[in-house]
mmCIF file of C-alpha atoms in Angstrom:
data_model
loop_
_atom_site.group_PDB
_atom_site.id
_atom_site.type_symbol
_atom_site.label_atom_id
_atom_site.label_comp_id
_atom_site.label_asym_id
_atom_site.label_seq_id
_atom_site.Cartn_x
_atom_site.Cartn_y
_atom_site.Cartn_z
ATOM 1 C CA MET A 1 0.000 0.000 0.000
ATOM 2 C CA VAL A 2 2.585 2.567 1.079
ATOM 3 C CA GLU A 3 5.000 1.473 -1.643
ATOM 4 C CA LYS A 4 2.274 1.942 -4.252
ATOM 5 C CA ILE A 5 1.663 5.505 -3.055
ATOM 6 C CA VAL A 6 5.401 6.234 -3.211
ATOM 7 C CA ASP A 7 5.526 4.702 -6.710
ATOM 8 C CA ASP A 8 2.507 6.723 -7.874
ATOM 9 C CA ILE A 9 4.080 9.994 -6.732
ATOM 10 C CA ASP A 10 7.513 8.976 -8.018
ATOM 11 C CA SER A 11 5.988 8.390 -11.463
ATOM 12 C CA LEU A 12 5.548 12.175 -11.633
ATOM 13 C CA SER A 13 9.205 12.885 -10.878
ATOM 14 C CA GLY A 14 10.138 12.697 -14.561
ATOM 15 C CA HIS A 15 8.662 16.180 -14.943
ATOM 16 C CA ASP A 16 10.774 19.264 -14.271
ATOM 17 C CA THR A 17 8.427 20.245 -11.450
ATOM 18 C CA ILE A 18 5.624 18.503 -9.590
ATOM 19 C CA ARG A 19 2.707 20.527 -8.265
ATOM 20 C CA VAL A 20 0.454 19.469 -5.423
ATOM 21 C CA ARG A 21 -2.352 19.500 -8.006
ATOM 22 C CA ASP A 22 -0.470 16.802 -9.975
ATOM 23 C CA MET A 23 -0.211 14.606 -6.869
ATOM 24 C CA VAL A 24 -3.919 14.995 -6.085
ATOM 25 C CA GLU A 25 -4.827 14.081 -9.660
ATOM 26 C CA GLU A 26 -2.485 11.078 -9.624
ATOM 27 C CA LEU A 27 -3.996 9.654 -6.430
ATOM 28 C CA GLY A 28 -7.601 10.729 -7.023
ATOM 29 C CA GLN A 29 -9.517 13.379 -5.079
ATOM 30 C CA ALA A 30 -11.736 11.001 -3.125
ATOM 31 C CA THR A 31 -8.834 9.025 -1.634
ATOM 32 C CA PHE A 32 -8.228 11.002 1.536
ATOM 33 C CA ILE A 33 -5.856 8.609 3.327
ATOM 34 C CA PRO A 34 -3.267 8.306 0.525
ATOM 35 C CA LEU A 35 -3.480 12.076 0.013
ATOM 36 C CA LEU A 36 -2.927 12.526 3.739
ATOM 37 C CA MET A 37 0.104 10.268 3.559
ATOM 38 C CA VAL A 38 1.862 12.185 0.745
ATOM 39 C CA PRO A 39 2.750 15.376 2.683
ATOM 40 C CA ALA A 40 3.622 13.227 5.697
ATOM 41 C CA LEU A 41 6.036 11.145 3.617
ATOM 42 C CA LEU A 42 7.537 14.300 2.147
ATOM 43 C CA VAL A 43 8.036 15.885 5.570
ATOM 44 C CA ILE A 44 10.034 12.864 6.769
ATOM 45 C CA SER A 45 12.280 13.101 3.726
ATOM 46 C CA PRO A 46 15.344 15.367 3.474
ATOM 47 C CA LEU A 47 13.018 17.965 1.905
ATOM 48 C CA SER A 48 11.931 18.921 5.432
ATOM 49 C CA GLY A 49 15.178 20.873 5.735
ATOM 50 C CA ILE A 50 13.856 23.434 3.233
ATOM 51 C CA PRO A 51 12.578 26.522 5.105
ATOM 52 C CA LEU A 52 8.766 26.549 5.449
ATOM 53 C CA PHE A 53 8.430 23.158 3.692
ATOM 54 C CA SER A 54 7.354 21.431 6.916
ATOM 55 C CA SER A 55 4.862 24.219 7.593
ATOM 56 C CA VAL A 56 3.228 23.814 4.187
ATOM 57 C CA CYS A 57 3.108 20.025 4.597
ATOM 58 C CA GLY A 58 1.715 20.367 8.127
ATOM 59 C CA LEU A 59 -1.036 22.744 7.097
ATOM 60 C CA THR A 60 -1.894 20.444 4.183
ATOM 61 C CA ILE A 61 -2.131 17.503 6.590
ATOM 62 C CA ALA A 62 -4.371 19.515 8.937
ATOM 63 C CA LEU A 63 -6.631 20.581 6.069
ATOM 64 C CA ILE A 64 -7.010 17.049 4.701
ATOM 65 C CA ALA A 65 -7.517 15.531 8.168
ATOM 66 C CA SER A 66 -10.155 18.120 9.074
ATOM 67 C CA GLN A 67 -12.128 17.281 5.926
ATOM 68 C CA LEU A 68 -11.829 13.575 6.696
ATOM 69 C CA LEU A 69 -13.046 14.308 10.226
ATOM 70 C CA ILE A 70 -16.181 16.118 9.062
ATOM 71 C CA GLY A 71 -16.942 13.423 6.489
ATOM 72 C CA ARG A 72 -16.460 15.287 3.205
ATOM 73 C CA LYS A 73 -16.744 13.096 0.119
ATOM 74 C CA ARG A 74 -14.371 15.137 -2.064
ATOM 75 C CA LEU A 75 -11.206 16.884 -1.028
ATOM 76 C CA TRP A 76 -10.932 20.650 -1.303
ATOM 77 C CA LEU A 77 -7.555 22.378 -1.218
ATOM 78 C CA PRO A 78 -6.982 26.100 -1.782
ATOM 79 C CA ASN A 79 -5.495 27.069 -5.130
ATOM 80 C CA PHE A 80 -2.324 28.549 -3.576
ATOM 81 C CA LEU A 81 -1.608 25.117 -2.089
ATOM 82 C CA LEU A 82 -2.434 23.246 -5.289
ATOM 83 C CA GLN A 83 0.097 25.447 -7.119
ATOM 84 C CA ARG A 84 2.986 24.670 -4.707
ATOM 85 C CA GLU A 85 5.692 22.746 -6.497
ATOM 86 C CA ILE A 86 8.967 20.943 -6.031
ATOM 87 C CA LYS A 87 11.571 19.924 -8.572
ATOM 88 C CA GLY A 88 10.998 16.465 -10.038
ATOM 89 C CA THR A 89 14.593 15.384 -9.428
ATOM 90 C CA ARG A 90 14.430 16.536 -5.825
ATOM 91 C CA ALA A 91 11.161 14.637 -5.284
ATOM 92 C CA HIS A 92 12.640 11.506 -6.872
ATOM 93 C CA GLY A 93 15.660 11.625 -4.550
ATOM 94 C CA ALA A 94 13.487 12.171 -1.472
ATOM 95 C CA LEU A 95 11.102 9.369 -2.405
ATOM 96 C CA GLY A 96 14.047 7.054 -2.977
ATOM 97 C CA LYS A 97 15.165 7.641 0.587
ATOM 98 C CA ILE A 98 11.773 6.701 2.063
ATOM 99 C CA ARG A 99 11.230 3.635 -0.147
ATOM 100 C CA LYS A 100 12.774 1.319 2.493
ATOM 101 C CA LEU A 101 10.437 2.706 5.146
ATOM 102 C CA ALA A 102 7.462 2.142 2.837
ATOM 103 C CA SER A 103 8.529 -1.452 2.237
ATOM 104 C CA PHE A 104 8.966 -2.057 5.973
ATOM 105 C CA LEU A 105 5.523 -0.632 6.780
ATOM 106 C CA ASP A 106 3.854 -2.749 4.101
ATOM 107 C CA ARG A 107 5.584 -5.961 5.212
ATOM 108 C CA HIS A 108 4.562 -5.576 8.836
ATOM 109 C CA ALA A 109 0.958 -4.435 8.434
ATOM 110 C CA HIS A 110 -1.718 -6.848 9.682
ATOM 111 C CA GLN A 111 -5.236 -6.456 11.007
ATOM 112 C CA ARG A 112 -4.619 -6.000 14.732
ATOM 113 C CA LEU A 113 -6.486 -3.896 17.284
ATOM 114 C CA SER A 114 -8.704 -2.688 14.436
ATOM 115 C CA PHE A 115 -11.184 -1.134 16.885
ATOM 116 C CA LEU A 116 -8.760 1.828 16.993
ATOM 117 C CA VAL A 117 -9.500 2.675 13.348
ATOM 118 C CA ARG A 118 -13.261 2.098 13.456
ATOM 119 C CA PRO A 119 -15.972 4.392 14.859
ATOM 120 C CA PRO A 120 -15.983 5.966 17.341
ATOM 121 C CA LEU A 121 -12.211 5.857 18.018
ATOM 122 C CA ASN A 122 -11.372 6.681 14.399
ATOM 123 C CA LYS A 123 -12.536 10.247 15.090
ATOM 124 C CA LEU A 124 -9.975 10.578 17.882
ATOM 125 C CA VAL A 125 -7.249 9.416 15.495
ATOM 126 C CA GLN A 126 -8.431 11.919 12.875
ATOM 127 C CA VAL A 127 -8.293 14.729 15.448
ATOM 128 C CA LEU A 128 -4.780 13.690 16.481
ATOM 129 C CA THR A 129 -3.738 13.650 12.822
ATOM 130 C CA MET A 130 -5.098 17.156 12.351
ATOM 131 C CA LEU A 131 -3.277 18.351 15.490
ATOM 132 C CA CYS A 132 -0.020 16.843 14.185
ATOM 133 C CA GLY A 133 -0.370 18.915 11.040
ATOM 134 C CA LEU A 134 -1.172 22.071 12.986
ATOM 135 C CA ALA A 135 1.862 21.576 15.246
ATOM 136 C CA MET A 136 4.372 21.189 12.399
ATOM 137 C CA PRO A 137 4.801 24.927 11.718
ATOM 138 C CA PHE A 138 5.756 25.432 15.372
ATOM 139 C CA LEU A 139 8.242 22.563 15.363
ATOM 140 C CA GLU A 140 9.917 23.946 12.272
ATOM 141 C CA LEU A 141 11.988 26.143 14.579
ATOM 142 C CA LEU A 142 13.860 22.962 15.547
ATOM 143 C CA PRO A 143 15.198 21.521 12.261
ATOM 144 C CA PHE A 144 13.792 18.128 11.287
ATOM 145 C CA SER A 145 11.710 17.821 14.484
ATOM 146 C CA SER A 146 8.470 18.013 12.499
ATOM 147 C CA SER A 147 9.580 14.762 10.855
ATOM 148 C CA ILE A 148 8.558 12.936 14.052
ATOM 149 C CA LEU A 149 4.991 14.154 13.583
ATOM 150 C CA GLY A 150 5.258 13.268 9.898
ATOM 151 C CA ILE A 151 6.103 9.699 10.861
ATOM 152 C CA SER A 152 3.099 9.712 13.211
ATOM 153 C CA VAL A 153 0.790 10.777 10.370
ATOM 154 C CA VAL A 154 2.251 8.062 8.122
ATOM 155 C CA LEU A 155 1.637 5.498 10.881
ATOM 156 C CA PHE A 156 -1.941 6.725 11.382
ATOM 157 C CA SER A 157 -2.501 6.496 7.623
ATOM 158 C CA VAL A 158 -1.078 2.983 7.376
ATOM 159 C CA GLY A 159 -3.235 2.020 10.336
ATOM 160 C CA PHE A 160 -6.341 3.266 8.522
ATOM 161 C CA LEU A 161 -5.418 1.665 5.203
ATOM 162 C CA THR A 162 -4.598 -1.751 6.700
ATOM 163 C CA ARG A 163 -6.878 -1.688 9.779
ATOM 164 C CA ASP A 164 -3.809 -2.124 11.977
ATOM 165 C CA GLY A 165 -4.217 -0.508 15.379
ATOM 166 C CA ILE A 166 -0.591 -1.263 16.296
ATOM 167 C CA TYR A 167 0.451 1.489 13.890
ATOM 168 C CA VAL A 168 -2.037 3.836 15.539
ATOM 169 C CA LEU A 169 -0.625 3.090 18.998
ATOM 170 C CA SER A 170 2.917 3.601 17.694
ATOM 171 C CA ALA A 171 1.894 6.976 16.269
ATOM 172 C CA MET A 172 0.433 8.027 19.612
ATOM 173 C CA ILE A 173 3.729 7.199 21.337
ATOM 174 C CA LEU A 174 5.639 9.271 18.768
ATOM 175 C CA ILE A 175 3.287 12.200 19.345
ATOM 176 C CA ALA A 176 4.130 12.053 23.051
ATOM 177 C CA VAL A 177 7.847 12.076 22.164
ATOM 178 C CA ALA A 178 7.350 15.007 19.772
ATOM 179 C CA GLY A 179 5.524 16.870 22.517
ATOM 180 C CA MET A 180 8.575 16.547 24.756
ATOM 181 C CA ILE A 181 10.998 18.020 22.204
ATOM 182 C CA PRO A 182 10.035 21.699 22.674
ATOM 183 C CA ALA A 183 10.044 21.296 26.447
ATOM 184 C CA PHE A 184 13.480 19.646 26.327
ATOM 185 C CA ALA A 185 14.799 22.384 24.016
ATOM 186 C CA LEU A 186 13.520 25.142 26.323
ATOM 187 C CA LEU A 187 15.041 23.523 29.390
ATOM 188 C CA HIS A 188 18.448 23.334 27.726
ATOM 189 C CA LEU A 189 18.685 26.903 26.410
#
């Protein structure tokens, strides 16, 4: 599942630039979970070192998760976000680096603790996903720290796609770790 999403996005990397609109069209507008996973995968790649990149990915995650939470049937993204672009070669390199992670996640996904991804608990997971996205702009002050929340969103997404609650629990643990990073940074200034 995750490898297919990486492959679908990587198929666009032959172009000089890839816009968010291209990614949405490649995955289909009604497929919220894969579209939620794309900015999360990108934020855990080396691209997260680009200034404001994590913020844009985080706000995209929050926007998609909020629409999933309220039960929209079709995704809406603002035009300024749909026009954001990255170089095809840069995307290809970043996706190559997360291919092993995608393979690992796919190999280890099983239907376990699936009550965590079914109503009513699925709404809690959707809220946590939205909060992860909203927190990313604040964590951008600490380079690469938003990648921890990106991994959490990927784990939530894999949990939804495969009905594997173990991934959801793992994501919740990572969120707790990410929440400690700013406190740790402030204590050691």
